[in-house]
Short mmCIF file of C-alpha atoms in Angstrom, two decimals:
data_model
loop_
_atom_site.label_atom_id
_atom_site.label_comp_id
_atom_site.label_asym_id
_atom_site.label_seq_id
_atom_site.Cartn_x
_atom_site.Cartn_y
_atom_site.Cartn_z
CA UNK A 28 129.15 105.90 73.95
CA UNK A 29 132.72 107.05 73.54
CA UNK A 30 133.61 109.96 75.11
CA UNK A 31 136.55 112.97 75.30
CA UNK A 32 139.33 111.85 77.67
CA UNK A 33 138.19 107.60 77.82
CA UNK A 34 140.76 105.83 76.62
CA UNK A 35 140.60 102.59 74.89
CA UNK A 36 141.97 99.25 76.08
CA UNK A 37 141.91 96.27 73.38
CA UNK A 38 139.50 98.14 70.84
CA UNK A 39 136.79 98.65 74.40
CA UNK A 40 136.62 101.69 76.04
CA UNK A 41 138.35 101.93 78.79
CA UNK A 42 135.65 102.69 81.41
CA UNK A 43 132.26 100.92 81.39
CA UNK A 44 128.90 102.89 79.98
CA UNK A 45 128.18 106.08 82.26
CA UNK A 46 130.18 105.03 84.97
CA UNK A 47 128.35 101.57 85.49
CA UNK A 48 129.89 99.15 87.62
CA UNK A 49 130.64 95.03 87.41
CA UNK A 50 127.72 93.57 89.48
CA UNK A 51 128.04 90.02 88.19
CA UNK A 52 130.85 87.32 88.17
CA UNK A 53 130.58 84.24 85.84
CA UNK A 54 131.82 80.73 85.75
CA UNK A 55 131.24 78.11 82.88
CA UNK A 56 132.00 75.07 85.02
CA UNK A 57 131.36 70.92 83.85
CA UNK A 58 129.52 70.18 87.56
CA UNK A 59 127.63 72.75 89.12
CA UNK A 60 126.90 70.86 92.73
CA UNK A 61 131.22 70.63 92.74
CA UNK A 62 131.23 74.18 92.02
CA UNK A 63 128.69 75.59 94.60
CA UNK A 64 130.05 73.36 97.27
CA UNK A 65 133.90 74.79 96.55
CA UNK A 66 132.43 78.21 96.68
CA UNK A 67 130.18 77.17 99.97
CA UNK A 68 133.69 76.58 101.55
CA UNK A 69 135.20 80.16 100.50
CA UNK A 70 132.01 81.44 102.36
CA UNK A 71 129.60 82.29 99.05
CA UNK A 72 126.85 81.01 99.27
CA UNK A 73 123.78 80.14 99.65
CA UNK A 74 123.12 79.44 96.45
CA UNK A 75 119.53 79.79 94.01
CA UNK A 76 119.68 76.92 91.24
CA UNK A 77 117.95 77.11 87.95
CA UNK A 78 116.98 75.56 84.78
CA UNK A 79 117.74 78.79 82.24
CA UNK A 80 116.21 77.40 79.09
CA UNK A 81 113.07 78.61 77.19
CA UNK A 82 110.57 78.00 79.66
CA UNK A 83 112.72 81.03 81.30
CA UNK A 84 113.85 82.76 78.40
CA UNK A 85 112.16 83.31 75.27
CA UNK A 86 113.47 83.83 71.68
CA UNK A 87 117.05 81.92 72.63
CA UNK A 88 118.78 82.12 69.63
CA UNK A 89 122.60 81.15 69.30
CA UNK A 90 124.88 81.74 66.51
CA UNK A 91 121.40 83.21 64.75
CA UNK A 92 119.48 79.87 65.63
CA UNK A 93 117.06 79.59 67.70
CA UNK A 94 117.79 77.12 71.05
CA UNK A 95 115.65 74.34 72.56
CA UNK A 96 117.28 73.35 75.48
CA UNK A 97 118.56 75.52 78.25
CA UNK A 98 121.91 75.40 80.79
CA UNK A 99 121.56 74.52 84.73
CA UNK A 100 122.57 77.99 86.56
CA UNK A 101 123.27 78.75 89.95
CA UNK A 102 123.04 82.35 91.83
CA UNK A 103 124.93 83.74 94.95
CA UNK A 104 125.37 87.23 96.36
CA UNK A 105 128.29 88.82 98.03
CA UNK A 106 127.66 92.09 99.49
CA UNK A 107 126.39 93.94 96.00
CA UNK A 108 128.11 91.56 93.93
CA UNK A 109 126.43 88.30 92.25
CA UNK A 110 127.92 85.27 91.61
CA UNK A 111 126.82 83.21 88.67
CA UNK A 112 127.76 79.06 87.94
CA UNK A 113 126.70 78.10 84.86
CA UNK A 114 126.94 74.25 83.67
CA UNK A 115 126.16 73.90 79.86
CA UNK A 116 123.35 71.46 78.58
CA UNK A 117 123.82 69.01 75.78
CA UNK A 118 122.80 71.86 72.91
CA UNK A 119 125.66 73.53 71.38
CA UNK A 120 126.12 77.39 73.13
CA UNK A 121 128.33 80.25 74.41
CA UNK A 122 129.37 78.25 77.16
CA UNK A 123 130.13 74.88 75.73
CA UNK A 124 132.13 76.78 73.48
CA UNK A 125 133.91 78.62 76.08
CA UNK A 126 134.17 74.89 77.86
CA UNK A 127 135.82 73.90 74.50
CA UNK A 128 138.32 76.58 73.67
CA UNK A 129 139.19 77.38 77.18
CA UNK A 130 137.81 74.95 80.16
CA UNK A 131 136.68 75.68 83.19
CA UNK A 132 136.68 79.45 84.35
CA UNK A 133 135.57 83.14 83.57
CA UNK A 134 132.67 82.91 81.08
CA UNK A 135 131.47 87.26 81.39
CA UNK A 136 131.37 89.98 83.58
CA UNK A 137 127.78 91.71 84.32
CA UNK A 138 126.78 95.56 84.64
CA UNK A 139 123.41 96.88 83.67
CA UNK A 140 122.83 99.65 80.94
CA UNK A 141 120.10 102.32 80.59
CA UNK A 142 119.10 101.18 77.13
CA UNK A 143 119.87 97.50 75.86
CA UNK A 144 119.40 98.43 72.17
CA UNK A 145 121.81 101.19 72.23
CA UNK A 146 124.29 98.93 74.43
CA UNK A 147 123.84 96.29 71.25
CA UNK A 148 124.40 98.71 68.85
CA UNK A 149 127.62 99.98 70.30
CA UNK A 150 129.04 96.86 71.01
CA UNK A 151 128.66 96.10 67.15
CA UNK A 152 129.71 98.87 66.77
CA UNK A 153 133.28 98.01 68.00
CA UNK A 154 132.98 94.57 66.17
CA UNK A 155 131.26 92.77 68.91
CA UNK A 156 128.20 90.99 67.54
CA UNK A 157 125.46 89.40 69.34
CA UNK A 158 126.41 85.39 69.62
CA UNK A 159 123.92 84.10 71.85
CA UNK A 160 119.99 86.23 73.21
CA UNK A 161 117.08 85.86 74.92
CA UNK A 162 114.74 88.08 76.75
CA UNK A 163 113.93 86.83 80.28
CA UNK A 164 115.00 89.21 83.64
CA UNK A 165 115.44 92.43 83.41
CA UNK A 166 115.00 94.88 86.10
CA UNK A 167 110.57 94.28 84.87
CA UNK A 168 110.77 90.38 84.17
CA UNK A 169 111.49 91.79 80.34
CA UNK A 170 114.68 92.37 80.16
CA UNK A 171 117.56 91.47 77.36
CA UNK A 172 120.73 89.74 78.39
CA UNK A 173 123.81 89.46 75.92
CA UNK A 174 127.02 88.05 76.34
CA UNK A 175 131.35 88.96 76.44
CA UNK A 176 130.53 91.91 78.86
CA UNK A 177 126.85 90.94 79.41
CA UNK A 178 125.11 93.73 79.47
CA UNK A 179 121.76 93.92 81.90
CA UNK A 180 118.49 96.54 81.54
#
């Protein structure tokens, strides 16, 4: 929600949602075990490794269609803040496109929101559609997760 006195920065408030903060880093990368052992050296680490398809996450849809095949994903904390390695699968999606246009390198930044349908809805709001969802997570195992600044319940 926009408030008196927040000030916009390229069409995006300028402050996240009631004062949340960035809990989660992300990196589209082309080999995940090269990416966790760089990060092992620069002390992050250890690492949780996952398949995040639709055994994980249900109703994937990207671009409006629905996915069948999921991305390898790998999870790291640093004090409060998460890490997050992504390596792309074979099926067309938000990071293979990121891969595409821009290589290697910072795919979204994560903070969690009160209400994930309000979060959408301002987002489109400032002419930020949903590209790629699923619900999997969440804070109950039912969460919503969304993608540019992803957006966690």
């Amino acid at each position: 929600a926009s408030g008196e006195g927040i000030g916009m920065v390229g069409g995006l408030p300028a402050h996240l949602p009631n004062g949340a903060t960035i809990e989660q880093i992300c990196l589209v990368v082309r080999d995940i075990d090269r990416a966790m052992a760089q990060w092992n050296r620069l002390g992050i680490g250890p690492w949780e490794l996952h398949e995040f398809g639709p055994t994980m996450v249900q109703g994937m849809t990207y671009r409006g269609a629905p996915q069948t095949e999921g991305v390898k994903l790998a999870l790291a904390q640093s004090g409060d803040l998460q890490f997050e390695l992504i390596e792309t699968g074979a099926e067309p999606n938000v990071y293979s496109e990121h891969l595409e246009r821009h290589g290697e390198g910072l795919h979204h930044l994560g903070y969690r929101v009160d209400d994930m349908d309000a979060a959408i809805a301002e987002m489109a709001a400032l002419g930020y559609p949903v590209i790629q969802s699923g619900h999997s997570m969440g804070a109950d195992g039912d969460g919503e997760w969304g993608i540019a600044l992803r957006s966690a319940e």
